[in-house]
PDB file of C-alpha atoms in Angstrom:
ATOM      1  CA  UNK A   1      55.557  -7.048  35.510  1.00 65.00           C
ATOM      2  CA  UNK A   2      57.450 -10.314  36.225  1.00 84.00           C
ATOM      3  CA  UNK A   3      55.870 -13.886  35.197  1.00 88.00           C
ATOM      4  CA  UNK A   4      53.578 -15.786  37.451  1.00 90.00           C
ATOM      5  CA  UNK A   5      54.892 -17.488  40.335  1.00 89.00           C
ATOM      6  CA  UNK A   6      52.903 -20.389  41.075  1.00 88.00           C
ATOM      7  CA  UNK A   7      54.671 -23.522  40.072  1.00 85.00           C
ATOM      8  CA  UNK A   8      51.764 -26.387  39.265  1.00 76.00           C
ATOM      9  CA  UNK A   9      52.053 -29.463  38.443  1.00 74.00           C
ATOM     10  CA  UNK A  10      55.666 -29.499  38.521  1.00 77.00           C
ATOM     11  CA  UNK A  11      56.251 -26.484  35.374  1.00 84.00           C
ATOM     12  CA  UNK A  12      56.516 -22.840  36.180  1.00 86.00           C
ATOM     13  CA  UNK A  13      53.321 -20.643  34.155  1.00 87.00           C
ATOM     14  CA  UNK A  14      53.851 -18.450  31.919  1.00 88.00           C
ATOM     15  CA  UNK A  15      51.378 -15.935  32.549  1.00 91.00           C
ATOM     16  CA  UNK A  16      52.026 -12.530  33.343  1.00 92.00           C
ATOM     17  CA  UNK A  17      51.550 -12.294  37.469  1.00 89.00           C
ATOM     18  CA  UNK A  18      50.196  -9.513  38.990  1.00 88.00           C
ATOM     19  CA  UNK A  19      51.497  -7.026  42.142  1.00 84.00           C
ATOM     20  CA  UNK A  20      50.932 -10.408  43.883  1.00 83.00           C
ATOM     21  CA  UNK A  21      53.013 -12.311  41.702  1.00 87.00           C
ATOM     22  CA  UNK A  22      50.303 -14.236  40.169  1.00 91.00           C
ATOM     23  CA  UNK A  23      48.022 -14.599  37.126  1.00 91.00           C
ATOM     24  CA  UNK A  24      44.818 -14.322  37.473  1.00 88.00           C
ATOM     25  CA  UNK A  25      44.039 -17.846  37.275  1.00 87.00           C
ATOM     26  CA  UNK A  26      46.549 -18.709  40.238  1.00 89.00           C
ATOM     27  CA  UNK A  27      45.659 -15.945  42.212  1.00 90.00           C
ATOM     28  CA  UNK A  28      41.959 -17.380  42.441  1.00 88.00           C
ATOM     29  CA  UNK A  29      43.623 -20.739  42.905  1.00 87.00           C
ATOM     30  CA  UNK A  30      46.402 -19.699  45.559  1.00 90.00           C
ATOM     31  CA  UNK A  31      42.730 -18.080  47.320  1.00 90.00           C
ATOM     32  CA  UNK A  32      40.606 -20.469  47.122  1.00 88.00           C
ATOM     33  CA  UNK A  33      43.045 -22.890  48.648  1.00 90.00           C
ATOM     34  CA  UNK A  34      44.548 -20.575  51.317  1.00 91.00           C
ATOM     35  CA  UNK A  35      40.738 -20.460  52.607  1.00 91.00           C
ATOM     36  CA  UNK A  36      39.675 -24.012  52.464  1.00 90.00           C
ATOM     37  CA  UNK A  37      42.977 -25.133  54.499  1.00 92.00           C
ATOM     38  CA  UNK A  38      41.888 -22.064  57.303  1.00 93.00           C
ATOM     39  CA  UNK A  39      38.203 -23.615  57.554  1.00 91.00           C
ATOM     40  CA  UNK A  40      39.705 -26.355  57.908  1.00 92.00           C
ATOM     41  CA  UNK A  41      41.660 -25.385  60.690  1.00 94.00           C
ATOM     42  CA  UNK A  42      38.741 -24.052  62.423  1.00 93.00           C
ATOM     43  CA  UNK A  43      36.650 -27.177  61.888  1.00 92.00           C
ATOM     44  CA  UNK A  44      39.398 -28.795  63.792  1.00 91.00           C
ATOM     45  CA  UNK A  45      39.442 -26.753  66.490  1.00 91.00           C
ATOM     46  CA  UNK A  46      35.955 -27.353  67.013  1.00 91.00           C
ATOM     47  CA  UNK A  47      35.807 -31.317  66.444  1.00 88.00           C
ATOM     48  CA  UNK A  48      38.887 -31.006  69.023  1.00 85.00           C
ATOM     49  CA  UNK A  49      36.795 -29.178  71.536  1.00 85.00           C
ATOM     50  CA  UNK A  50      33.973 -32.004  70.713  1.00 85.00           C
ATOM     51  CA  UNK A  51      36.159 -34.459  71.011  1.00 80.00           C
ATOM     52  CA  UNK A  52      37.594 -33.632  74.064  1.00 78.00           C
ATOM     53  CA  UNK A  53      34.061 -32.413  75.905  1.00 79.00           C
ATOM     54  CA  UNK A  54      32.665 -36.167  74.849  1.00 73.00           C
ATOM     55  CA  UNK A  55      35.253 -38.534  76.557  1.00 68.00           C
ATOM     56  CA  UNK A  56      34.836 -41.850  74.891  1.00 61.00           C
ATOM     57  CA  UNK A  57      33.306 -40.755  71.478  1.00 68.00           C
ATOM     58  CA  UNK A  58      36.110 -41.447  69.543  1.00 72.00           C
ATOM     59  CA  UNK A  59      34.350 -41.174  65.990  1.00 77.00           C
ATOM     60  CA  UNK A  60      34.775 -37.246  67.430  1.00 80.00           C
ATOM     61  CA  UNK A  61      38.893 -37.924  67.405  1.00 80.00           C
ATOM     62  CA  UNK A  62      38.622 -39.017  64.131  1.00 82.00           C
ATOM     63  CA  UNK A  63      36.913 -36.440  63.126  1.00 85.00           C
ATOM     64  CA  UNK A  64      39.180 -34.066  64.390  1.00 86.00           C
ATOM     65  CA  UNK A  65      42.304 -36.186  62.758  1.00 86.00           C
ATOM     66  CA  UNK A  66      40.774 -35.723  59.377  1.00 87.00           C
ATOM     67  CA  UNK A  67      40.336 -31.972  59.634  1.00 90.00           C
ATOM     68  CA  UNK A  68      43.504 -31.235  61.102  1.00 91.00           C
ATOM     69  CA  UNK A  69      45.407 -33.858  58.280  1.00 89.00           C
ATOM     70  CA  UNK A  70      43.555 -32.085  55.190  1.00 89.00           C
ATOM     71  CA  UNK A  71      44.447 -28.465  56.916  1.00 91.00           C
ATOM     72  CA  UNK A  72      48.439 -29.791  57.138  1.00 91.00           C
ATOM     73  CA  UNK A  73      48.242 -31.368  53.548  1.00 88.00           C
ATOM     74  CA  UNK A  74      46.373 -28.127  51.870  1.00 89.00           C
ATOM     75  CA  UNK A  75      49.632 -25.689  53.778  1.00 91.00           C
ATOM     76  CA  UNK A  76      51.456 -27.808  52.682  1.00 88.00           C
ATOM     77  CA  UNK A  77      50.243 -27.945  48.953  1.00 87.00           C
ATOM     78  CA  UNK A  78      49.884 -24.062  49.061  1.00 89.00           C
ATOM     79  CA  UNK A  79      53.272 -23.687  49.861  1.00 88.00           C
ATOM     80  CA  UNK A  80      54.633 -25.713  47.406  1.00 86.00           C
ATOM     81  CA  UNK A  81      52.582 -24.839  44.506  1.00 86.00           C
ATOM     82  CA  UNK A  82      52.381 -21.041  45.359  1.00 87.00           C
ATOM     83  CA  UNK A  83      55.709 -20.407  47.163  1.00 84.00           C
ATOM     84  CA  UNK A  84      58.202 -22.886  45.595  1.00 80.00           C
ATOM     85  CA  UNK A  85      61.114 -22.489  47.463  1.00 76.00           C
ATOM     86  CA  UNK A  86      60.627 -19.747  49.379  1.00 75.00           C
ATOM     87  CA  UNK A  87      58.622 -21.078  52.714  1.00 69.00           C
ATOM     88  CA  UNK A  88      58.248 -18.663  55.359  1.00 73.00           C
ATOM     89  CA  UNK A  89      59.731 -19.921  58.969  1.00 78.00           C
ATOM     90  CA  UNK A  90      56.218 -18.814  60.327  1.00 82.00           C
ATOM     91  CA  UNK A  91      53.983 -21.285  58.314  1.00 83.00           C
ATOM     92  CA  UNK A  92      57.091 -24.166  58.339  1.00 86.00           C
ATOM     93  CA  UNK A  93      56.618 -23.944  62.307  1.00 90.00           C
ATOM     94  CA  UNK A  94      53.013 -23.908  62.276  1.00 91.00           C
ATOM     95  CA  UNK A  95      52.893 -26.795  60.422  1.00 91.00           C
ATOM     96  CA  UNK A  96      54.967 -28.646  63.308  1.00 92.00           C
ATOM     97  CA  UNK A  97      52.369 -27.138  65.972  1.00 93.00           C
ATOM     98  CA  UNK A  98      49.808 -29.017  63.922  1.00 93.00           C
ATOM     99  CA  UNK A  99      51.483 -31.956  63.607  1.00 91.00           C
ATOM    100  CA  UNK A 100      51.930 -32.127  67.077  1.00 92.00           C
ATOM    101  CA  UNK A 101      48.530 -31.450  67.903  1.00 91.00           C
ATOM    102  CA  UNK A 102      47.846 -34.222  65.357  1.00 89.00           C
ATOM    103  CA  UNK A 103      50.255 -36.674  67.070  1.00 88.00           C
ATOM    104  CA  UNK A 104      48.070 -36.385  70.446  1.00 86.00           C
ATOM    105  CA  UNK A 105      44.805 -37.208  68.828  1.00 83.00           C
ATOM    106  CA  UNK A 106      46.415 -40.346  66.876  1.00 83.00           C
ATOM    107  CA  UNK A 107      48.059 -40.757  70.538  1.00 82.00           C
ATOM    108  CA  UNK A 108      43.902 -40.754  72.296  1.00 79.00           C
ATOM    109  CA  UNK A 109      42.463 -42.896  69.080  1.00 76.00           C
ATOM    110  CA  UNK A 110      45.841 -45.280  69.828  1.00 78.00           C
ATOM    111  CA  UNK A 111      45.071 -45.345  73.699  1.00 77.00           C
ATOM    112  CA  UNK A 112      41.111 -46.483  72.815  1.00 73.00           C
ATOM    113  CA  UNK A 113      42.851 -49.393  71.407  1.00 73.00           C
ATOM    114  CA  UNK A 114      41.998 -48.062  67.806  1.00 71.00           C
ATOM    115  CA  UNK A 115      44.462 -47.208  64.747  1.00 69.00           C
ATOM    116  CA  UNK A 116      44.499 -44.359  61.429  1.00 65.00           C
ATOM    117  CA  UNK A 117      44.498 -44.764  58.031  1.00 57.00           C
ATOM    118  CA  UNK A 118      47.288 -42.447  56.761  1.00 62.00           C
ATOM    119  CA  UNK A 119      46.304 -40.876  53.488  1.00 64.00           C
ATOM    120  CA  UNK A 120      48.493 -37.923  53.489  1.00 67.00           C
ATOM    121  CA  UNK A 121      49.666 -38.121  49.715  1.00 70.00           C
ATOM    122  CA  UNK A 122      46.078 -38.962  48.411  1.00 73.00           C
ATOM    123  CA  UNK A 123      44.480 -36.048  50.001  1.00 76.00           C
ATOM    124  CA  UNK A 124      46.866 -33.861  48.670  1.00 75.00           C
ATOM    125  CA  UNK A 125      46.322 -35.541  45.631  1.00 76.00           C
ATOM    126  CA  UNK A 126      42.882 -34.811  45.746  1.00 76.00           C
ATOM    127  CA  UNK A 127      43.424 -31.255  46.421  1.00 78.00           C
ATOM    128  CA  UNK A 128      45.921 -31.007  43.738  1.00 77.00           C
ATOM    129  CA  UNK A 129      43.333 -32.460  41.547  1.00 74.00           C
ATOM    130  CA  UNK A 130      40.320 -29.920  42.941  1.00 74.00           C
ATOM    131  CA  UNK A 131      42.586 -27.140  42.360  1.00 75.00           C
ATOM    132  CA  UNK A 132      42.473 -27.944  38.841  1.00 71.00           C
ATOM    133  CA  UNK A 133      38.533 -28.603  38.883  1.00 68.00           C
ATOM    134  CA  UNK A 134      38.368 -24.958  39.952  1.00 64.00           C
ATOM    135  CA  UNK A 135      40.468 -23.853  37.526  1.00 57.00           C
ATOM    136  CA  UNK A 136      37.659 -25.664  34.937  1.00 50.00           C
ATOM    137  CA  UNK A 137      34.672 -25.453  36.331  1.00 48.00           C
ATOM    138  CA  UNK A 138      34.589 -21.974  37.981  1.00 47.00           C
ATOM    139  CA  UNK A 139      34.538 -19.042  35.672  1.00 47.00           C
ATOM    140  CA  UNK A 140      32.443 -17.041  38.218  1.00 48.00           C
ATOM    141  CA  UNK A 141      34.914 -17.565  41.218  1.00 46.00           C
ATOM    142  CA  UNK A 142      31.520 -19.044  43.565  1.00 46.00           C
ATOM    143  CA  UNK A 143      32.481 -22.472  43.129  1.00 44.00           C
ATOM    144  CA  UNK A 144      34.614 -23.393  46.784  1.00 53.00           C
ATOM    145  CA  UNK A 145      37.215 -26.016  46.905  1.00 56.00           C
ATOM    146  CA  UNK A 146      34.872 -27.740  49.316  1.00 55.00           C
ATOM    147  CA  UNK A 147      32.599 -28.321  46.539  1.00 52.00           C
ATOM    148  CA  UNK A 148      35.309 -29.943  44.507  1.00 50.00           C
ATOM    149  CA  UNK A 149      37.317 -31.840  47.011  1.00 55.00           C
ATOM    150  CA  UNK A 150      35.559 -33.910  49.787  1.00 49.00           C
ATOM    151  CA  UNK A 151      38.411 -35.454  52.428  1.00 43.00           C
ATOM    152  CA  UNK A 152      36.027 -37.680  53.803  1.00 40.00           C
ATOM    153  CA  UNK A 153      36.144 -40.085  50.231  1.00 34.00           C
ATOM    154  CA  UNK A 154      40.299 -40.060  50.504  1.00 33.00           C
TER     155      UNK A 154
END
């Protein structure tokens, strides 16, 4: 078996990984966070098809902005912490699709005559920080990041 492959916080652990390449700690970690940033994704689609059904609600585009910024900032996080250096083309270009479905909602909150708060850093800040929560608080594996890490207070 080879050492753990999950690089947090900056240092490499030390822990021996598993036929995933991960100890068991991480593993749950890598998990938990490759799930939240899906729902996430899936909330967004939704709050998009809201959004986009109620012309003129734009609380709805916000909405949709903060799921699909938290689901951009978690890939983002989960590649870097769980795959240092060794992105996959498939999730780097998925990424971009989200961005640019996140450029044409700031583009329909700009055209309302309204602006964004951008907050990318502290929300993955705040995931970084949940991760670690989890890592604490969750011996039984039940506790979600959701439970830990709110975007709506970054």
């Amino acid at each position: 078996m080879r050492s753990c492959q999950a690089l947090f916080g900056g240092k490499s652990c030390q822990e021996l990984g598993d036929e995933y390449g991960y100890c068991h700690k991480h593993l749950r970690q890598e998990r938990t966070l490759y799930n939240y940033y899906k729902s996430q994704e899936c909330r967004w689609k939704e709050a998009k098809f809201e959004a986009q059904r109620e012309h003129g609600h734009t609380d709805k585009f916000f909405q949709a902005h903060q799921y699909i910024t938290t689901a951009i900032c978690a890939r983002r996080l989960h590649g870097k912490i769980f795959y240092p250096g060794d992105e996959c083309s498939g999730h780097l270009q998925y990424i971009l699709q989200l961005e640019s479905e996140k450029f044409a909602v700031e583009w329909k909150v700009f055209e309302e005559g309204l602006g964004l708060v951008y907050q990318n850093e502290k929300i993955e800040e705040g995931l970084e920080n949940a991760l670690t929560k989890l890592d604490l608080e969750c011996s039984d594996g039940k506790l979600r990041l959701a439970d830990l890490f709110s975007s709506e207070h970054c």
